[in-house]
Short mmCIF file of C-alpha atoms and ligand atoms in Angstrom, two decimals:
data_model
loop_
_atom_site.label_atom_id
_atom_site.label_comp_id
_atom_site.label_asym_id
_atom_site.label_seq_id
_atom_site.Cartn_x
_atom_site.Cartn_y
_atom_site.Cartn_z
CA MET A 1 218.71 60.79 58.16
CA THR A 2 218.33 64.62 57.36
CA ARG A 3 220.70 65.87 54.65
CA TYR A 4 222.26 69.30 55.38
CA SER A 5 224.96 71.33 53.67
CA ARG A 6 228.20 72.61 55.37
CA ILE A 7 231.00 74.80 54.26
CA THR A 8 234.35 72.42 54.36
CA GLY A 9 236.67 75.04 52.40
CA THR A 10 237.07 78.66 51.93
CA GLY A 11 239.32 80.77 49.41
CA SER A 12 239.58 84.04 47.88
CA TYR A 13 241.74 85.99 45.61
CA LEU A 14 242.95 89.53 44.95
CA PRO A 15 244.40 91.08 41.81
CA PRO A 16 248.02 92.37 42.82
CA ARG A 17 247.23 96.19 41.96
CA ARG A 18 246.56 97.62 45.43
CA LEU A 19 245.59 101.37 45.56
CA THR A 20 245.59 103.28 48.93
CA ASN A 21 243.37 106.18 49.18
CA ALA A 22 246.14 108.57 48.55
CA ASP A 23 247.09 106.39 45.33
CA LEU A 24 243.33 106.74 44.07
CA ALA A 25 243.39 110.47 45.07
CA ALA A 26 246.36 111.15 43.03
CA GLU A 27 245.03 109.26 40.24
CA LEU A 28 241.96 111.14 40.20
CA ALA A 29 243.57 114.54 40.69
CA ALA A 30 245.52 114.06 37.34
CA LYS A 31 241.99 113.84 35.91
CA GLY A 32 240.72 116.77 37.47
CA VAL A 33 238.30 114.92 40.22
CA GLU A 34 239.30 116.01 43.87
CA THR A 35 239.03 113.75 46.76
CA SER A 36 241.17 112.89 49.81
CA ASP A 37 242.05 109.82 52.28
CA GLU A 38 240.23 111.91 55.03
CA TRP A 39 237.12 112.14 53.15
CA ILE A 40 237.03 108.34 52.12
CA VAL A 41 238.15 106.68 55.61
CA GLU A 42 235.58 109.07 57.44
CA ARG A 43 232.55 108.48 55.39
CA THR A 44 233.37 104.86 54.29
CA GLY A 45 236.03 103.13 56.40
CA ILE A 46 237.93 102.30 53.21
CA ARG A 47 241.42 102.64 52.99
CA ALA A 48 242.65 100.59 50.21
CA ARG A 49 241.07 98.52 47.31
CA HIS A 50 242.53 96.15 44.72
CA PHE A 51 241.96 96.84 40.78
CA ALA A 52 242.64 93.97 38.26
CA ALA A 53 244.74 94.63 35.28
CA PRO A 54 242.61 95.19 31.94
CA ASP A 55 243.01 91.77 30.68
CA VAL A 56 241.98 90.12 33.83
CA PHE A 57 238.21 89.24 34.10
CA SER A 58 235.88 87.91 36.77
CA SER A 59 236.51 84.41 35.83
CA ASP A 60 240.22 84.73 36.26
CA LEU A 61 239.75 85.99 39.97
CA ALA A 62 237.07 83.27 40.56
CA VAL A 63 239.24 80.35 39.36
CA GLU A 64 242.06 81.29 41.92
CA ALA A 65 239.68 81.64 44.90
CA ALA A 66 238.06 78.43 43.63
CA LYS A 67 241.42 76.76 43.89
CA ASN A 68 242.04 78.07 47.02
CA ALA A 69 238.62 76.83 48.56
CA LEU A 70 239.13 73.26 47.00
CA ASP A 71 242.52 72.85 48.37
CA ALA A 72 241.25 74.01 51.84
CA ALA A 73 238.33 71.53 51.52
CA GLY A 74 240.81 68.65 50.24
CA LEU A 75 238.95 68.41 46.85
CA LEU A 76 239.95 68.33 43.32
CA PRO A 77 238.10 70.03 40.66
CA SER A 78 236.87 66.63 39.46
CA ASP A 79 234.83 66.31 42.74
CA VAL A 80 232.54 69.43 41.91
CA ASP A 81 229.24 68.78 40.94
CA LEU A 82 227.67 72.14 41.00
CA ILE A 83 229.30 75.83 40.29
CA ILE A 84 227.28 78.71 40.96
CA VAL A 85 228.97 82.16 40.69
CA ALA A 86 227.50 85.31 41.72
CA THR A 87 228.49 88.42 39.70
CA SER A 88 227.41 91.52 38.09
CA THR A 89 230.50 92.05 36.15
CA PRO A 90 230.62 88.86 33.96
CA ASP A 91 233.29 88.36 31.35
CA MET A 92 230.81 88.59 28.65
CA VAL A 93 226.97 88.95 27.86
CA PHE A 94 226.98 85.08 27.65
CA PRO A 95 227.70 82.56 28.42
CA SER A 96 227.99 82.74 32.09
CA VAL A 97 231.42 83.13 34.43
CA ALA A 98 230.28 79.71 36.05
CA CYS A 99 230.92 78.05 32.74
CA ILE A 100 233.80 79.71 32.13
CA VAL A 101 235.13 78.85 35.54
CA GLN A 102 234.36 75.26 35.10
CA ASN A 103 236.45 75.18 31.76
CA LYS A 104 239.30 76.89 33.32
CA LEU A 105 239.30 74.13 36.10
CA GLY A 106 239.53 71.45 33.72
CA ILE A 107 236.17 69.93 34.26
CA GLY A 108 232.76 69.57 32.42
CA GLY A 109 229.30 68.09 32.80
CA CYS A 110 228.20 69.36 36.29
CA PRO A 111 225.75 72.18 36.25
CA ALA A 112 227.07 75.70 36.15
CA PHE A 113 225.30 79.04 36.16
CA ASP A 114 225.32 82.62 37.40
CA VAL A 115 223.25 84.51 39.89
CA GLN A 116 222.85 88.15 39.35
CA ALA A 117 221.60 89.87 42.66
CA VAL A 118 224.45 92.57 42.76
CA CYS A 119 225.88 93.07 46.26
CA CYS A 120 223.51 90.27 47.72
CA GLY A 121 224.63 87.71 45.15
CA PHE A 122 226.48 85.55 47.41
CA ILE A 123 223.61 85.18 49.82
CA TYR A 124 221.20 84.28 46.96
CA ALA A 125 223.94 81.71 45.36
CA LEU A 126 224.69 80.16 48.85
CA THR A 127 221.00 79.70 49.42
CA LEU A 128 220.45 78.08 46.03
CA ALA A 129 223.39 75.50 46.25
CA ASP A 130 222.04 74.71 49.97
CA ALA A 131 218.66 74.00 48.61
CA MET A 132 220.23 71.93 45.74
CA ILE A 133 222.31 69.92 48.06
CA LYS A 134 219.43 69.21 50.49
CA THR A 135 217.10 68.06 47.61
CA GLY A 136 219.91 65.58 46.33
CA SER A 137 220.85 67.62 43.28
CA ALA A 138 224.41 68.17 44.22
CA SER A 139 226.40 67.12 46.86
CA LYS A 140 229.98 68.97 46.47
CA ALA A 141 229.30 72.55 45.30
CA LEU A 142 231.54 75.51 44.83
CA VAL A 143 229.87 78.91 45.25
CA ILE A 144 231.89 81.83 44.18
CA GLY A 145 231.42 85.66 44.28
CA ALA A 146 233.75 87.47 42.05
CA GLU A 147 233.78 91.10 40.74
CA VAL A 148 235.65 93.28 38.73
CA PHE A 149 233.67 96.60 39.56
CA SER A 150 236.73 98.83 38.56
CA ARG A 151 235.30 98.11 34.98
CA ILE A 152 231.99 99.97 35.40
CA LEU A 153 233.04 102.87 37.91
CA ASP A 154 232.59 106.35 36.48
CA PHE A 155 236.10 107.68 37.40
CA SER A 156 234.90 111.46 37.13
CA ASP A 157 232.08 110.74 39.82
CA ARG A 158 234.12 111.12 43.16
CA THR A 159 231.05 110.06 44.97
CA THR A 160 231.09 106.40 43.68
CA CYS A 161 234.36 105.53 42.21
CA VAL A 162 236.06 105.66 45.40
CA LEU A 163 234.05 102.78 47.04
CA PHE A 164 234.40 100.09 45.15
CA GLY A 165 237.23 97.07 44.40
CA ASP A 166 237.79 93.82 42.56
CA GLY A 167 238.36 90.43 43.94
CA ALA A 168 236.73 87.15 44.62
CA GLY A 169 235.92 84.82 47.07
CA ALA A 170 234.60 81.11 47.01
CA VAL A 171 233.34 78.22 49.48
CA VAL A 172 232.88 74.70 48.87
CA LEU A 173 229.67 73.78 50.27
CA GLU A 174 229.54 69.94 50.82
CA ALA A 175 226.28 67.50 51.69
CA SER A 176 226.74 66.59 55.34
CA ASP A 177 224.46 64.60 58.01
CA THR A 178 225.06 67.54 60.62
CA PRO A 179 224.49 71.44 59.82
CA GLY A 180 225.92 73.41 58.18
CA ILE A 181 223.60 76.04 56.98
CA LEU A 182 220.94 76.79 59.29
CA ALA A 183 218.34 79.23 57.75
CA SER A 184 218.20 81.71 54.66
CA ASP A 185 216.13 84.62 54.10
CA LEU A 186 215.85 86.22 50.87
CA HIS A 187 214.13 89.36 49.55
CA ALA A 188 213.95 91.68 46.43
CA ASP A 189 211.84 94.56 45.46
CA GLY A 190 212.47 95.99 41.84
CA LYS A 191 210.96 99.61 42.64
CA ASN A 192 214.15 100.63 43.88
CA VAL A 193 216.03 99.87 40.35
CA GLY A 194 216.79 103.49 39.59
CA ILE A 195 218.76 104.29 42.83
CA LEU A 196 221.59 102.00 42.10
CA CYS A 197 221.94 100.39 38.70
CA VAL A 198 224.23 100.03 35.54
CA PRO A 199 221.57 101.49 33.11
CA GLY A 200 223.58 100.60 29.70
CA HIS A 201 222.40 97.46 27.51
CA VAL A 202 223.94 96.09 24.34
CA SER A 203 221.60 96.82 21.39
CA GLY A 204 222.48 96.43 17.65
CA GLY A 205 226.20 96.19 18.06
CA GLN A 206 226.22 99.19 20.10
CA VAL A 207 226.02 100.19 23.96
CA LEU A 208 222.74 102.10 24.76
CA GLY A 209 222.45 104.08 27.76
CA SER A 210 225.72 104.46 30.26
CA PRO A 211 227.60 101.41 30.97
CA LEU A 212 228.73 102.83 34.17
CA LEU A 213 227.42 102.72 37.75
CA LYS A 214 225.16 105.23 39.17
CA MET A 215 223.99 105.51 42.67
CA ASP A 216 221.92 107.68 44.96
CA GLY A 217 224.33 107.03 48.05
CA GLN A 218 222.26 108.62 50.49
CA ALA A 219 218.91 106.72 49.61
CA VAL A 220 221.14 103.69 49.41
CA PHE A 221 222.09 104.08 52.98
CA LYS A 222 218.64 104.83 54.42
CA LEU A 223 217.07 101.67 52.48
CA ALA A 224 220.19 99.54 53.46
CA VAL A 225 220.05 99.60 57.28
CA GLY A 226 216.46 98.73 57.59
CA MET A 227 216.74 95.65 55.32
CA LEU A 228 219.71 94.51 56.95
CA GLU A 229 217.92 94.58 60.32
CA SER A 230 214.79 92.83 59.27
CA THR A 231 216.43 90.29 57.25
CA ALA A 232 218.75 89.45 59.93
CA ARG A 233 215.80 89.03 62.50
CA ALA A 234 213.83 87.17 60.01
CA ALA A 235 216.83 84.49 59.53
CA LEU A 236 217.41 84.40 63.20
CA ASP A 237 213.80 83.67 63.86
CA LYS A 238 214.11 80.71 61.08
CA ALA A 239 216.88 79.36 62.74
CA LYS A 240 215.31 79.76 66.32
CA LEU A 241 218.48 81.46 67.49
CA THR A 242 218.84 84.98 68.98
CA GLU A 243 221.87 87.59 68.18
CA ALA A 244 223.33 86.52 71.11
CA ASP A 245 223.77 82.98 69.61
CA ILE A 246 225.86 84.70 67.01
CA ASP A 247 229.58 84.42 67.37
CA TRP A 248 230.54 86.33 64.25
CA MET A 249 228.58 88.42 61.89
CA VAL A 250 229.92 88.84 58.26
CA PRO A 251 228.22 91.58 56.45
CA HIS A 252 228.47 92.63 52.93
CA GLN A 253 231.41 94.95 53.12
CA ALA A 254 229.91 98.28 51.51
CA ASN A 255 230.50 100.73 54.28
CA ILE A 256 231.86 100.77 57.59
CA ARG A 257 228.89 103.37 58.83
CA ILE A 258 226.18 100.96 57.25
CA MET A 259 227.71 97.78 59.18
CA ARG A 260 227.96 99.65 62.29
CA SER A 261 224.43 101.18 62.31
CA THR A 262 223.14 97.58 61.35
CA ALA A 263 225.20 96.06 64.44
CA ARG A 264 223.81 98.63 66.81
CA LYS A 265 220.07 97.72 65.67
CA LEU A 266 220.66 94.19 66.16
CA LYS A 267 222.40 94.88 69.64
CA MET A 268 225.28 92.94 68.33
CA PRO A 269 228.91 94.29 69.79
CA LEU A 270 230.96 95.77 67.23
CA GLU A 271 233.73 93.28 68.20
CA LYS A 272 231.66 90.45 66.51
CA VAL A 273 231.67 92.11 63.21
CA VAL A 274 234.33 91.13 60.51
CA VAL A 275 235.41 94.21 58.89
CA THR A 276 237.52 93.91 55.55
CA VAL A 277 236.06 96.86 53.92
CA ASP A 278 239.09 98.85 54.70
CA GLN A 279 241.45 96.84 52.97
CA HIS A 280 239.25 95.61 50.06
CA GLY A 281 236.60 98.59 49.46
CA ASN A 282 233.33 97.03 48.38
CA THR A 283 233.91 94.21 46.22
CA SER A 284 229.88 93.55 45.74
CA ALA A 285 229.20 89.86 45.36
CA ALA A 286 232.69 88.87 46.17
CA SER A 287 232.80 90.69 49.73
CA ILE A 288 231.12 88.07 52.03
CA PRO A 289 233.20 85.07 50.83
CA LEU A 290 236.49 87.19 50.59
CA ALA A 291 235.91 88.68 54.21
CA LEU A 292 234.95 84.81 55.48
CA ASP A 293 238.02 83.50 53.77
CA VAL A 294 240.35 86.40 55.34
CA SER A 295 238.82 85.45 58.93
CA VAL A 296 239.08 81.61 58.47
CA ARG A 297 242.62 81.79 57.45
CA SER A 298 243.57 84.20 60.34
CA GLY A 299 241.81 81.94 62.86
CA THR A 300 239.13 84.48 63.98
CA ILE A 301 236.54 82.37 62.48
CA LYS A 302 236.82 78.76 63.85
CA LYS A 303 235.02 75.36 63.14
CA GLY A 304 231.74 75.25 65.33
CA ASP A 305 231.26 79.24 65.20
CA THR A 306 227.55 80.31 64.49
CA LEU A 307 227.61 82.76 61.63
CA MET A 308 225.55 85.71 60.32
CA LEU A 309 225.86 86.53 56.60
CA GLU A 310 223.65 89.43 55.47
CA ALA A 311 223.88 91.84 52.39
CA VAL A 312 221.69 94.33 50.76
CA GLY A 313 222.60 95.35 47.02
CA GLY A 314 221.11 96.63 44.01
CA GLY A 315 217.69 95.83 42.69
CA PHE A 316 217.08 96.17 45.91
CA THR A 317 217.65 92.45 46.70
CA TRP A 318 218.44 91.78 50.43
CA GLY A 319 219.13 88.71 52.44
CA ALA A 320 220.81 86.68 55.14
CA VAL A 321 222.10 83.28 55.73
CA ILE A 322 222.83 81.82 59.50
CA LEU A 323 225.33 78.88 59.43
CA LYS A 324 227.49 76.69 61.91
CA TYR A 325 230.91 77.03 60.18
N1 ACO B 401 235.71 113.08 48.27
C1 ACO B 401 235.42 114.17 48.38
N2 ACO B 401 234.45 114.74 48.83
C2 ACO B 401 233.28 113.93 48.43
C3 ACO B 401 233.56 112.77 47.75
C4 ACO B 401 234.79 112.24 47.76
N3 ACO B 401 235.06 111.00 47.07
N4 ACO B 401 232.39 112.37 47.53
C5 ACO B 401 231.46 113.10 47.59
N5 ACO B 401 231.94 114.31 48.31
C6 ACO B 401 231.46 115.70 48.70
C7 ACO B 401 230.14 115.82 47.96
O1 ACO B 401 230.37 116.82 46.73
C8 ACO B 401 229.49 116.63 48.91
O2 ACO B 401 229.93 117.96 49.04
P1 ACO B 401 229.16 119.34 49.23
O3 ACO B 401 228.60 119.32 50.72
O4 ACO B 401 230.05 120.57 48.97
O5 ACO B 401 227.91 119.18 48.12
C9 ACO B 401 229.93 116.12 50.32
O6 ACO B 401 231.06 115.33 50.06
C10 ACO B 401 228.82 115.23 51.00
O7 ACO B 401 228.34 114.67 50.22
P2 ACO B 401 226.98 113.36 50.22
O8 ACO B 401 226.82 112.56 49.02
O9 ACO B 401 226.25 113.80 51.04
O10 ACO B 401 227.82 112.51 51.10
P3 ACO B 401 227.60 111.14 52.11
O11 ACO B 401 227.84 111.61 53.72
O12 ACO B 401 226.08 110.93 51.76
O13 ACO B 401 228.63 109.97 51.86
C11 ACO B 401 228.32 107.95 50.67
C12 ACO B 401 228.44 109.56 50.57
C13 ACO B 401 229.65 107.65 51.55
C14 ACO B 401 228.27 107.41 49.35
C15 ACO B 401 227.19 107.40 51.40
O14 ACO B 401 225.73 108.27 51.16
C16 ACO B 401 226.99 106.09 51.54
O15 ACO B 401 227.84 105.63 52.35
N6 ACO B 401 226.11 105.60 51.10
C17 ACO B 401 225.75 104.16 51.06
C18 ACO B 401 226.12 103.75 49.68
C19 ACO B 401 226.96 102.53 49.68
O16 ACO B 401 227.55 102.11 50.76
N7 ACO B 401 226.82 102.09 48.25
C20 ACO B 401 227.24 100.77 48.03
C21 ACO B 401 226.74 100.36 46.89
S1 ACO B 401 225.51 99.49 47.42
C22 ACO B 401 225.60 98.25 48.37
O17 ACO B 401 226.77 97.61 48.68
C23 ACO B 401 224.58 98.18 49.67
#
């Protein structure tokens, strides 16, 4: 019998501190940085984001999302035999957030590791977990995206600091004799490192280079739409489906204009595109599992729906997953 992997539970967690655009604009104004709700909504679709308290780490958000996903799947932490966390804002240089999450869940022994593919991290992590389940290395995986991007924002740069938020989303991916994940398509191209990066690194007890995010927004925008279109088409081909077979597109929530442009190129009706960027901002690797969980819990996405998840992120990295929910 063919062995597939299938999502059996979703969960998410947002830190309680929510800032509307007006709240953020007021905080920035106090530092002499000018922005407005109108500018942010028009250029990005973002209306609010959540920021974690200074003593809260990616692992803390990840654990809450993981517990919610396990509850939804009807599993206990002790049932889990693989943990993959997609993050670019780990608690520390090492060990991985996944190992910290494992310990906070009160379990040990199963493989646990992080995936670093920035905003495409969850697509990479889900693809890896699917492969490990299909080859028999795991049968009940926790796949998590968790970020505290507020830690790496330059609040003197209004072109980037208004875009991002903190949060976590998780899925339980289980072995199944029915699909599940139908196809996956992954890519990377390191020549674009410079247009979206946090260049700083730790050396000899110091941080060398800037530890804050820098981005050429227009260059990112241009690359992103083409990459998302091509990976979506490649994943559809691999799944032997067309865009008409997709019930819901769950894109990385970077910017409403990128999502709309991609949907238009794919000839997908905008009503089929899940949008949470308005409430969460860009939560990088957490954005897709967060959007997925919100849509599942609201009843928008139902069992049996065919979904297309897709993302592009720093690196550049880009990819898509097609699945039967
Ligand atoms: N508030 C008010 N004004 C602003 C702000 C702000 N927050 N930010 C920039 N401006 C001003 C600029 O100073 C500029 O003013 P000027 O014309 O007087 O010089 C004007 O707005 C236009 O600036 P641009 O940078 O040209 O604005 P643009 O229309 O390109 O929008 C944005 C910027 C939203 C970043 C856009 O380029 C974009 O969406 N890029 C995609 C990047 C993205 O989504 N990245 C997410 C991370 S990557 C990922 O997840 C895939």
